[in-house]
Amino acid sequence: MPKLDGTHIVGRLRGRLEELREGKEVAARDLRALLTAKQVAEMDEAWLQQQALRKKKRARTKEEEVELGWKTKREIQIEAYERAYDEARDNEVKAWEKRVRDVQVRQARIYMDSYSKARKEGREDYVAENLANNDLTRAGLQRVDGKKVWHQDPRDKEIWEMEQQIQQRARSEMTPEELEQIEIWEEHEKALAKNRKKQGL
């Protein structure tokens, strides 16, 4: 399973927070998994304070509990998750920037390692560039030469076939006027593509 980073944590925290608010049972291990050590310590400390408060001041009714500041364990967990969620949201942009930077560093390292190795083996410059770009493709990264290489695994093929079936079914249910509009649009797209090709774009 891939390691969670700041780009994943916001969605996970939101989902767990919704579970807590809905009153669903969440294992203690799962509760702590998404929080930092500091956030877990703060949540535990808040619960210890609540236990101490309950020992000092007794309440007979719900109103008295509210007046005395009593909170349930669930309320403390929700507050901890709300703080963690807000903090994660504040750091989300930085997390995405770090992820992009990490990918760029990895891309540069793979390219340069492969290129240098090929040149040391006495290969021509253009061959070394192609080998380095091929290694980027194998690593699932964008090629430096800008060429697009499409991978097609069995799942991609299934999805593509399903899309085709859905489009065919939708097309078979169209009125003649709608079909005519689609055909006009397709002709327009073909003409634009032809013009782009002529202009070398």
N, CA and C of each residue as an Amber inpcrd file, in Angstrom:
protein
   603
   0.8530000  -1.1880000   0.0000000   0.0000000   0.0000000   0.0000000
   0.8880000   1.2380000   0.0000000   0.5930000   2.2320000  -0.8950000
   1.4430000   3.4180000  -0.9350000   1.3580000   4.2300000   0.3580000
   2.4720000   4.8580000   0.6760000   2.5260000   5.6620000   1.8910000
   1.6620000   6.9070000   1.7250000   0.9050000   7.2400000   2.7850000
   0.0730000   8.4420000   2.7440000   0.9590000   9.6760000   2.8250000
   0.6110000  10.6870000   2.0380000   1.3020000  11.9610000   2.1660000
   0.2530000  13.0620000   2.2790000   0.7180000  14.2920000   2.3100000
  -0.1870000  15.4220000   2.5140000  -1.2450000  15.5870000   1.4440000
  -1.0380000  14.9570000   0.2770000  -2.0360000  15.0720000  -0.7900000
  -3.1940000  14.0970000  -0.5720000  -2.9960000  13.0750000   0.2530000
  -4.0530000  12.1040000   0.5300000  -4.7910000  12.4090000   1.8290000
  -4.0850000  13.0040000   2.7600000  -4.5560000  13.0630000   4.1410000
  -5.8450000  13.8640000   4.3020000  -6.0250000  14.9210000   3.5130000
  -7.2240000  15.7570000   3.6590000  -8.4880000  14.9350000   3.3980000
  -8.4920000  14.1840000   2.3080000  -9.6610000  13.3550000   1.9830000
  -9.9060000  12.2830000   3.0190000  -8.8390000  11.6680000   3.5110000
  -8.9870000  10.6180000   4.5210000  -9.5320000  11.1940000   5.8290000
  -9.0000000  12.3510000   6.2210000  -9.4810000  12.9930000   7.4520000
 -10.9490000  13.3760000   7.3230000 -11.3320000  13.9010000   6.1490000
 -12.7280000  14.2910000   5.9320000 -13.6490000  13.0800000   6.0730000
 -13.2400000  11.9620000   5.4640000 -14.0540000  10.7460000   5.5400000
 -14.1890000  10.2340000   6.9630000 -13.0880000  10.2210000   7.7070000
 -13.1180000   9.7430000   9.0910000 -13.9470000  10.6780000   9.9560000
 -13.8460000  11.9930000   9.7030000 -14.6230000  12.9810000  10.4580000
 -16.1160000  12.7790000  10.2290000 -16.5060000  12.4900000   8.9920000
 -17.9160000  12.2210000   8.6950000 -18.3900000  10.9820000   9.4300000
 -17.5470000   9.9390000   9.4820000 -17.9090000   8.7170000  10.2160000
 -18.1440000   9.0210000  11.6950000 -17.2580000   9.8300000  12.2750000
 -17.4030000  10.1830000  13.6890000 -18.6790000  10.9800000  13.9270000
 -18.9470000  11.9360000  13.0590000 -20.1540000  12.7670000  13.2240000
 -21.4340000  11.9530000  13.0620000 -21.3770000  10.9190000  12.2130000
 -22.5530000  10.0700000  12.0020000 -22.7200000   9.0380000  13.1120000
 -21.7610000   8.9810000  14.0320000 -21.8600000   8.0560000  15.1550000
 -21.4080000   6.6450000  14.8450000 -20.7090000   6.4590000  13.7370000
 -20.2260000   5.1250000  13.3810000 -19.0810000   4.7180000  14.2970000
 -18.9650000   3.4080000  14.5210000 -17.8730000   2.8820000  15.3420000
 -16.5660000   2.9310000  14.5510000 -15.5530000   3.5050000  15.1580000
 -14.2310000   3.5800000  14.5310000 -13.2190000   3.0170000  15.5180000
 -12.4390000   2.0580000  15.0920000 -11.4330000   1.4500000  15.9660000
 -10.4060000   2.4870000  16.3990000  -9.9280000   2.3570000  17.6320000
  -8.9440000   3.3140000  18.1660000  -7.7060000   3.3650000  17.2810000
  -7.2860000   2.2100000  16.7820000  -6.1130000   2.1530000  15.9070000
  -6.3410000   2.9940000  14.6440000  -7.5500000   2.8890000  14.0690000
  -7.8660000   3.6490000  12.8570000  -7.9690000   5.1390000  13.1560000
  -8.4660000   5.4690000  14.3510000  -8.5650000   6.8820000  14.7440000
  -7.1960000   7.5310000  14.8050000  -6.2330000   6.8040000  15.3570000
  -4.9020000   7.3650000  15.5600000  -4.0630000   7.3440000  14.2890000
  -4.4100000   6.4910000  13.3440000  -3.5810000   6.2930000  12.1480000
  -3.4200000   7.5650000  11.3190000  -4.4380000   8.3950000  11.2690000
  -4.3920000   9.5850000  10.4130000  -3.8690000  10.8280000  11.1310000
  -3.6820000  10.7240000  12.4400000  -3.2260000  11.8800000  13.2120000
  -1.7170000  11.8100000  13.4370000  -1.1130000  12.9870000  13.5860000
   0.3120000  13.0310000  13.9240000   0.4650000  12.6720000  15.4040000
   1.6870000  12.3890000  15.8080000   1.9430000  12.0500000  17.2160000
   1.4980000  13.1930000  18.1300000   1.7320000  14.4260000  17.6940000
   1.3370000  15.5950000  18.4920000  -0.1790000  15.6770000  18.6150000
  -0.8920000  15.4330000  17.5090000  -2.3510000  15.4980000  17.5260000
  -2.9430000  14.3960000  18.4080000  -2.3410000  13.2120000  18.3640000
  -2.7950000  12.1040000  19.2210000  -2.5810000  12.4780000  20.6780000
  -1.4020000  13.0470000  20.9940000  -1.0940000  13.4460000  22.3750000
  -2.0920000  14.4990000  22.8610000  -2.4370000  15.4600000  21.9930000
  -3.4060000  16.4960000  22.3760000  -4.7820000  15.8890000  22.6220000
  -5.1900000  14.9380000  21.7830000  -6.4900000  14.2840000  21.9520000
  -6.5130000  13.4930000  23.2650000  -5.4310000  12.7620000  23.5540000
  -5.3580000  11.9890000  24.7990000  -5.3730000  12.9090000  26.0120000
  -4.6570000  14.0260000  25.9120000  -4.6090000  14.9910000  27.0150000
  -5.9930000  15.5920000  27.2690000  -6.7140000  15.9120000  26.2000000
  -8.0640000  16.4720000  26.3510000  -8.9800000  15.4690000  27.0450000
  -8.8320000  14.1870000  26.7470000  -9.6650000  13.1670000  27.3910000
  -9.2830000  13.0060000  28.8620000  -7.9940000  13.0800000  29.1810000
  -7.5630000  13.0140000  30.5860000  -8.1230000  14.1950000  31.3800000
  -8.1250000  15.3730000  30.7600000  -8.6900000  16.5560000  31.4210000
 -10.1850000  16.3690000  31.6780000 -10.8650000  15.7610000  30.7250000
 -12.3000000  15.4980000  30.9040000 -12.5410000  14.5290000  32.0600000
 -11.7100000  13.5030000  32.1500000 -11.8690000  12.5360000  33.2350000
 -11.6230000  13.2050000  34.5900000 -10.6130000  14.0820000  34.6360000
 -10.3280000  14.8130000  35.8840000 -11.4820000  15.7420000  36.2240000
 -12.0460000  16.4060000  35.2260000 -13.1740000  17.3160000  35.4310000
 -14.3780000  16.5520000  35.9800000 -14.6260000  15.3850000  35.4820000
 -15.7680000  14.5700000  35.9300000 -15.6030000  14.1280000  37.3820000
 -14.3520000  13.9080000  37.7970000 -14.1210000  13.5080000  39.1830000
 -14.3480000  14.6770000  40.1390000 -13.9710000  15.8850000  39.6940000
 -14.0960000  17.0680000  40.5530000 -15.5360000  17.5440000  40.6600000
 -16.2310000  17.5940000  39.5240000 -17.5730000  18.1810000  39.4990000
 -18.5740000  17.1660000  38.9750000 -19.5440000  16.8530000  39.7970000
 -20.5900000  15.9100000  39.4220000 -21.7530000  16.6570000  38.7660000
 -22.3430000  15.9980000  37.7840000 -23.5040000  16.5900000  37.1030000
 -24.6440000  15.5860000  37.1540000 -25.8720000  16.1020000  37.4060000
 -27.0290000  15.2160000  37.4860000 -27.8560000  15.2220000  36.2030000
 -27.7530000  16.2970000  35.4470000 -28.5500000  16.4030000  34.2150000
 -27.6390000  16.7650000  33.0420000 -28.2100000  16.6360000  31.8630000
 -27.4590000  17.0030000  30.6490000 -27.1000000  18.4890000  30.6650000
 -28.0250000  19.3180000  31.1540000 -27.7760000  20.7510000  31.2090000
 -26.5740000  21.0560000  32.1040000 -26.5000000  20.3650000  33.2410000
 -25.3780000  20.5650000  34.1500000 -24.0650000  20.1050000  33.4990000
 -24.1300000  19.0220000  32.7480000 -22.9400000  18.5350000  32.0510000
 -22.4120000  19.5980000  31.0920000 -23.3430000  20.2310000  30.3530000
 -22.9610000  21.2810000  29.4010000 -22.3690000  22.4700000  30.1400000
 -23.0240000  22.8760000  31.2510000 -22.5380000  24.0140000  32.0350000
 -21.1430000  23.7640000  32.5910000 -20.8890000  22.5250000  33.0070000
 -19.5950000  22.1910000  33.5900000 -18.5190000  21.9300000  32.5390000
 -18.9240000  21.8660000  31.2800000 -17.9610000  21.6760000  30.1930000
 -17.6210000  20.2250000  29.9130000 -18.5160000  19.3240000  30.3320000
 -18.2710000  17.9120000  30.0680000 -18.3710000  17.6250000  28.5800000
 -17.5250000  16.7370000  28.0990000 -17.5730000  16.3050000  26.6980000
 -17.4170000  14.7940000  26.6610000 -18.0650000  14.1830000  25.6880000
 -17.9110000  12.7400000  25.5140000 -16.5980000  12.4760000  24.7790000
 -16.1870000  11.2180000  24.8280000 -14.9630000  10.8410000  24.1230000
 -15.1240000  11.1110000  22.6280000 -16.3300000  10.8580000  22.1110000
 -16.6080000  11.0920000  20.6910000 -16.4520000  12.5680000  20.3510000
 -16.9580000  13.4540000  21.2190000 -16.8270000  14.9020000  20.9770000
 -15.3620000  15.3270000  20.9540000 -14.5670000  14.7510000  21.8390000
 -13.1290000  15.0750000  21.8770000 -12.4590000  14.5940000  20.5960000
 -12.8370000  13.3930000  20.1450000 -12.2670000  12.8630000  18.9050000
 -12.6580000  13.7330000  17.7170000 -13.9080000  14.1610000  17.6780000
 -14.3650000  15.0250000  16.5830000 -13.5900000  16.3430000  16.5770000
 -13.4130000  16.9400000  17.7560000 -12.6570000  18.1970000  17.8380000
 -11.2120000  17.9960000  17.3630000 -10.6120000  16.8760000  17.7640000
  -9.2300000  16.5910000  17.3460000  -9.1700000  16.4420000  15.8300000
 -10.1460000  15.7580000  15.2600000 -10.1560000  15.5660000  13.8070000
 -10.4520000  16.8610000  13.0660000 -11.2830000  17.7220000  13.6400000
 -11.5560000  19.0140000  13.0040000 -10.2820000  19.8640000  12.9510000
  -9.5240000  19.8510000  14.0650000  -8.2530000  20.6070000  14.0830000
  -7.2660000  20.0150000  13.0790000  -7.1780000  18.6790000  13.0560000
  -6.2520000  18.0120000  12.1330000  -6.6430000  18.2880000  10.6810000
  -7.9480000  18.2950000  10.4110000  -8.4420000  18.5610000   9.0530000
  -8.0830000  19.9820000   8.6220000  -8.3210000  20.9520000   9.5180000
  -7.9870000  22.3530000   9.2050000  -6.4910000  22.5160000   8.9440000
  -5.6820000  21.8570000   9.7730000  -4.2320000  21.9310000   9.6110000
  -3.7930000  21.3020000   8.2830000  -4.3940000  20.1610000   7.9600000
  -4.0560000  19.4790000   6.6970000  -4.4610000  20.3240000   5.4980000
  -5.6230000  20.9800000   5.5880000  -6.0710000  21.8560000   4.4960000
  -5.0930000  23.0110000   4.3010000  -4.5970000  23.5660000   5.4140000
  -3.6360000  24.6720000   5.3270000  -2.3290000  24.2290000   4.6670000
  -1.9560000  22.9620000   4.8610000  -0.6780000  22.4590000   4.3410000
  -0.8090000  21.7350000   3.0080000  -2.0340000  21.6530000   2.4800000
  -2.2590000  20.8490000   1.2770000  -1.4970000  21.3810000   0.0580000
  -1.4670000  22.6840000  -0.1370000  -0.7650000  23.2540000  -1.2890000
   0.7220000  22.9290000  -1.2200000   1.2960000  23.0710000  -0.0230000
   2.7160000  22.7440000   0.1550000   2.9610000  21.2620000  -0.1430000
   2.0170000  20.4190000   0.2660000   2.1710000  18.9780000   0.0320000
   2.1640000  18.6700000  -1.4620000   1.2640000  19.3440000  -2.2080000
   1.2230000  19.1310000  -3.6600000   2.4950000  19.6510000  -4.3180000
   2.9820000  20.8020000  -3.8620000   4.2210000  21.3520000  -4.4190000
   5.3880000  20.4010000  -4.1540000   5.4460000  19.8240000  -2.9610000
   6.5140000  18.8650000  -2.6260000   6.3980000  17.6220000  -3.5060000
   5.1760000  17.1730000  -3.7090000   4.9920000  15.9680000  -4.5390000
   5.4520000  16.2210000  -5.9740000   5.1050000  17.3760000  -6.5150000
   5.5340000  17.7270000  -7.8790000   7.0530000  17.8180000  -7.9390000
   7.6510000  18.4610000  -6.9410000   9.1070000  18.6030000  -6.8970000
   9.7820000  17.2280000  -6.8110000   9.2220000  16.3430000  -5.9760000
   9.7840000  14.9890000  -5.8460000   9.7280000  14.2360000  -7.1700000
   8.6130000  14.3910000  -7.8970000   8.4750000  13.7230000  -9.1980000
   9.4990000  14.2870000 -10.1820000   9.6750000  15.6130000 -10.1700000
  10.6430000  16.2270000 -11.0770000  12.0630000  15.7810000 -10.7690000
  12.3920000  15.6800000  -9.4920000  13.7330000  15.2150000  -9.0900000
  13.9250000  13.7680000  -9.5350000  12.9130000  12.9400000  -9.3100000
  12.9980000  11.5260000  -9.7150000  13.1510000  11.4120000 -11.2340000
  12.3770000  12.2410000 -11.9550000  12.4470000  12.2370000 -13.4190000
  13.8570000  12.6190000 -13.8860000  14.4060000  13.6830000 -13.3070000
  15.7520000  14.1410000 -13.6890000  16.8090000  13.0890000 -13.3570000
  16.6700000  12.4660000 -12.1900000  17.6550000  11.4550000 -11.7810000
  17.6330000  10.2480000 -12.7260000  16.4330000   9.7540000 -13.0330000
  16.3240000   8.5910000 -13.9360000  16.8850000   8.9470000 -15.3130000
  16.4960000  10.1130000 -15.8240000  16.9540000  10.5270000 -17.1590000
  18.4750000  10.6390000 -17.2050000  19.0360000  11.3650000 -16.2370000
  20.4860000  11.6040000 -16.2590000  21.2860000  10.3280000 -16.0170000
  20.7980000   9.4610000 -15.1230000  21.5000000   8.1920000 -14.8880000
  21.5300000   7.3500000 -16.1550000  20.3740000   7.2510000 -16.8100000
  20.2800000   6.4370000 -18.0220000  21.1000000   7.0520000 -19.1580000
  20.9910000   8.3740000 -19.3240000  21.7240000   9.0780000 -20.3850000
  23.2340000   8.9270000 -20.1830000  23.7030000   9.1510000 -18.9500000
  25.1420000   9.0610000 -18.6510000  25.6560000   7.6500000 -18.8900000
  24.8850000   6.6630000 -18.4600000  25.2960000   5.2620000 -18.6380000
  25.4490000   4.9430000 -20.1340000  24.4590000   5.3740000 -20.9420000
  24.5060000   5.1020000 -22.3820000  25.6960000   5.8060000 -23.0370000
  25.9850000   7.0250000 -22.6310000  27.1180000   7.7700000 -23.2120000
  28.4540000   7.1140000 -22.8280000  28.5320000   6.6210000 -21.5800000
  29.7580000   5.9380000 -21.1410000  29.9760000   4.6510000 -21.9210000
  28.8680000   4.0400000 -22.3480000  28.9680000   2.8120000 -23.1500000
  29.3200000   3.1130000 -24.6020000  29.4650000   4.4090000 -24.9320000
  29.8640000   4.7980000 -26.2820000  28.7070000   4.9660000 -27.2540000
  27.5200000   5.0740000 -26.7580000  26.3570000   5.2510000 -27.6410000
  26.2830000   6.6930000 -28.1340000  25.6640000   6.8580000 -29.2970000
  25.4590000   8.2030000 -29.8580000  24.5310000   9.0120000 -28.9440000
  24.6200000  10.3430000 -29.0980000  23.8250000  11.2470000 -28.2640000
  22.3230000  10.9670000 -28.4110000  21.8440000  10.8460000 -29.6590000
  20.4020000  10.6440000 -29.8670000  19.9420000   9.2840000 -29.3450000
  20.8140000   8.2780000 -29.3870000  20.4750000   6.9500000 -28.8510000
  20.3750000   7.0290000 -27.3310000  21.3260000   7.7360000 -26.7080000
  21.3160000   7.9050000 -25.2510000  20.0440000   8.6310000 -24.8070000
  19.6390000   9.6570000 -25.5800000  18.4090000  10.3960000 -25.2560000
  17.1940000   9.4760000 -25.3480000  17.1390000   8.6630000 -26.4070000
  16.0100000   7.7440000 -26.5700000  15.9540000   6.7190000 -25.4380000
  17.1150000   6.1770000 -25.0710000  17.1560000   5.2020000 -23.9780000
  16.6970000   5.8360000 -22.6640000  17.1540000   7.0650000 -22.4200000
  16.7660000   7.7640000 -21.1900000  15.2600000   8.0330000 -21.1710000
  14.7150000   8.4600000 -22.3220000  13.2710000   8.6910000 -22.4040000
  12.4830000   7.3970000 -22.2390000  13.0190000   6.2970000 -22.7670000
  12.3590000   5.0030000 -22.5980000  12.3200000   4.5950000 -21.1290000
  13.4050000   4.8790000 -20.4050000  13.4300000   4.5700000 -18.9780000
  12.3960000   5.4100000 -18.2180000  12.2080000   6.6530000 -18.6470000
  11.1700000   7.4880000 -18.0300000   9.7900000   6.8920000 -18.2870000
   9.5640000   6.4140000 -19.5060000   8.2800000   5.8020000 -19.8390000
   8.0380000   4.5710000 -18.9710000   9.0660000   3.7290000 -18.8200000
   8.9320000   2.5340000 -17.9820000   8.6280000   2.9040000 -16.5330000
   9.1630000   4.0270000 -16.0780000   8.9380000   4.4750000 -14.6970000
   7.5890000   5.1690000 -14.5420000   6.8590000   5.3390000 -15.6560000
   5.5490000   5.9950000 -15.5940000   5.6320000   7.4970000 -15.4590000
   6.7550000   8.0710000 -15.9300000   6.9600000   9.5140000 -15.8420000
   6.9120000  10.1520000 -17.2290000   6.6940000  11.4690000 -17.2570000
   6.6410000  12.1960000 -18.5180000   8.0150000  12.1860000 -19.1860000
   8.0100000  11.9660000 -20.4860000   9.2640000  11.9470000 -21.2450000
   9.7800000  13.3720000 -21.4420000  11.0990000  13.5160000 -21.5040000
  11.7200000  14.8320000 -21.7080000  11.4880000  15.3120000 -23.1410000
  11.4130000  14.3650000 -24.0990000  11.2100000  14.7580000 -25.4960000
   9.7630000  15.1430000 -25.8020000   8.8830000  15.0060000 -24.8180000
   7.4940000  15.4360000 -24.9820000   6.5940000  14.4480000 -25.6970000
   7.1140000  13.3450000 -26.1580000   6.2800000  12.3520000 -26.8490000
   5.3280000  11.7030000 -25.8620000   4.1320000  11.4310000 -26.3290000
   3.1400000  10.7680000 -25.5020000   3.1650000   9.2800000 -25.7980000
   3.2360000   8.5020000 -24.7510000   3.2130000   7.0510000 -24.8950000
   2.0570000   6.5520000 -24.0430000   1.1470000   5.8630000 -24.6660000
  -0.0420000   5.3980000 -23.9530000   0.1380000   3.9510000 -23.5550000
  -0.0490000   3.6900000 -22.2810000  -0.0110000   2.3160000 -21.7820000
  -1.4360000   1.7930000 -21.8250000  -1.5660000   0.5420000 -22.1820000
  -2.9070000  -0.0220000 -22.1940000  -2.8720000  -1.3650000 -21.4770000
  -3.3770000  -1.3530000 -20.2750000  -3.4720000  -2.6170000 -19.5610000
  -4.8900000  -3.1730000 -19.7650000  -5.1650000  -4.3950000 -19.3420000
  -6.4860000  -4.9900000 -19.5760000  -7.6370000  -4.1460000 -19.0420000
  -7.4250000  -3.4830000 -17.9050000  -8.5010000  -2.6570000 -17.3290000
  -8.8060000  -1.4560000 -18.2310000  -7.7500000  -0.8300000 -18.7820000
  -7.9550000   0.2930000 -19.7010000  -8.7810000  -0.1480000 -20.9010000
  -8.4780000  -1.3370000 -21.4090000  -9.1910000  -1.8520000 -22.5710000
 -10.6620000  -2.0670000 -22.2450000 -10.9400000  -2.6370000 -21.0730000
 -12.3310000  -2.8600000 -20.6520000 -13.0810000  -1.5380000 -20.5490000
 -12.4570000  -0.5470000 -19.9380000 -13.1020000   0.7650000 -19.7720000
 -13.3580000   1.4000000 -21.1330000 -12.3850000   1.3120000 -22.0270000
 -12.5480000   1.8880000 -23.3560000 -13.7140000   1.2250000 -24.0810000
 -13.8090000  -0.1130000 -23.9870000 -14.9120000  -0.8300000 -24.6280000
 -16.2590000  -0.4430000 -24.0240000 -16.3000000  -0.2760000 -22.7050000
 -17.5490000   0.1440000 -22.0550000 -17.9530000   1.5370000 -22.5250000
 -16.9810000   2.4380000 -22.6380000 -17.2730000   3.7900000 -23.1230000
 -17.8450000   3.7390000 -24.5350000 -17.2470000   2.8920000 -25.3740000
 -17.7380000   2.7520000 -26.7510000 -19.1810000   2.2580000 -26.7670000
 -19.4980000   1.2660000 -25.9410000 -20.8570000   0.7250000 -25.8780000
 -21.8480000   1.7820000 -25.4090000 -21.4550000   2.5570000 -24.4000000
 -22.3340000   3.6120000 -23.8810000 -22.5880000   4.6630000 -24.9620000
 -21.5170000   5.0430000 -25.6740000 -21.6760000   6.0390000 -26.7400000
 -22.5610000   5.5130000 -27.8650000 -22.3880000   4.2490000 -28.2210000
 -23.2160000   3.6650000 -29.2870000 -24.6800000   3.6090000 -28.8690000
 -24.9170000   3.2130000 -27.6030000 -26.3020000   3.1470000 -27.1210000
 -26.9230000   4.5420000 -27.1140000 -26.1570000   5.5370000 -26.6380000
 -26.6670000   6.9130000 -26.6020000 -26.9560000   7.3990000 -28.0180000
 -26.0760000   7.0650000 -28.9400000 -26.2500000   7.4890000 -30.3240000
 -27.4900000   6.8350000 -30.9440000 -27.7470000   5.5670000 -30.5920000
 -28.9080000   4.8670000 -31.1620000 -30.2230000   5.4350000 -30.6370000
 -30.1750000   6.1000000 -29.4800000 -31.3850000   6.6630000 -28.8830000
 -31.6040000   8.1270000 -29.2750000 -30.7050000   8.6930000 -30.0880000
 -30.8270000  10.1040000 -30.4830000 -31.8640000  10.2830000 -31.5770000
 -32.4240000  11.4760000 -31.5970000 -33.3490000  11.8400000 -32.6710000
 -32.5210000  12.1640000 -33.9160000 -33.1390000  12.1830000 -35.1010000
 -32.3990000  12.5320000 -36.3220000 -31.7280000  13.9070000 -36.2370000
 -32.3970000  14.8610000 -35.5780000 -31.8250000  16.2010000 -35.4510000
 -30.5590000  16.1720000 -34.5900000 -30.6120000  15.4150000 -33.4910000
 -29.4430000  15.3180000 -32.6110000 -28.2780000  14.6300000 -33.3330000
 -28.5950000  13.5920000 -34.0940000 -27.5550000  12.9000000 -34.8640000
 -26.9050000  13.8350000 -35.8720000 -27.7320000  14.6510000 -36.5110000
 -27.2090000  15.5980000 -37.4950000 -26.2510000  16.5870000 -36.8270000
 -26.6270000  17.0690000 -35.6360000 -25.7650000  18.0020000 -34.9080000
 -24.4230000  17.3450000 -34.5500000 -24.4680000  16.0840000 -34.1180000
 -23.2420000  15.3540000 -33.7710000 -22.3450000  15.2140000 -34.9990000
 -22.9470000  14.8630000 -36.1400000 -22.1680000  14.6850000 -37.3700000
 -21.5290000  15.9960000 -37.8090000 -22.2780000  17.0980000 -37.6660000
 -21.7250000  18.4190000 -38.0140000 -20.5310000  18.7250000 -37.1140000
 -20.6750000  18.4400000 -35.8210000 -19.5860000  18.6910000 -34.8810000
 -18.3590000  17.8450000 -35.2220000 -18.5700000  16.5650000 -35.5490000
 -17.4530000  15.6840000 -35.8910000 -16.7340000  16.1670000 -37.1440000
 -17.4880000  16.6260000 -38.1390000 -16.8790000  17.1660000 -39.3560000
 -16.0450000  18.3980000 -39.0290000 -16.5910000  19.2440000 -38.1650000
 -15.8850000  20.4530000 -37.7420000 -14.5550000  20.0910000 -37.0630000
 -14.5830000  19.1010000 -36.1540000 -13.3680000  18.6600000 -35.4500000
 -12.3420000  18.1000000 -36.4350000 -12.8010000  17.3330000 -37.4290000
 -11.8910000  16.7730000 -38.4370000 -11.2250000  17.8840000 -39.2370000
 -12.0180000  18.8920000 -39.6130000 -11.4770000  20.0170000 -40.3810000
 -10.4270000  20.7740000 -39.5760000 -10.7080000  20.9930000 -38.2770000
  -9.7360000  21.6800000 -37.4200000  -8.4440000  20.8790000 -37.3130000
  -8.5660000  19.5630000 -37.1230000  -7.3790000  18.7060000 -37.0130000
  -6.5660000  18.7350000 -38.2990000  -7.2650000  18.7520000 -39.4450000
  -6.5830000  18.7870000 -40.7440000  -5.8110000  20.0940000 -40.9000000
  -6.4430000  21.2090000 -40.5120000  -5.7860000  22.5170000 -40.5990000
  -4.5540000  22.5760000 -39.6920000  -4.6840000  22.0170000 -38.4740000
  -3.5550000  22.0100000 -37.5420000  -2.3870000  21.2200000 -38.1340000
  -2.7270000  20.0900000 -38.7630000  -1.6900000  19.2420000 -39.3630000
  -0.9760000  19.9730000 -40.4850000  -1.7460000  20.7060000 -41.3120000
  -1.1440000  21.4790000 -42.4100000  -0.1950000  22.5390000 -41.8920000
  -0.5800000  23.1570000 -40.7700000   0.2270000  24.2380000 -40.1900000
   1.3790000  23.6930000 -39.3420000   1.4240000  22.3890000 -39.1820000
   2.5040000  21.7650000 -38.4050000   2.3460000  21.9070000 -36.9320000
   1.1010000  22.0910000 -36.4650000   0.8490000  22.2430000 -35.0180000
   0.5370000  20.9060000 -34.3840000
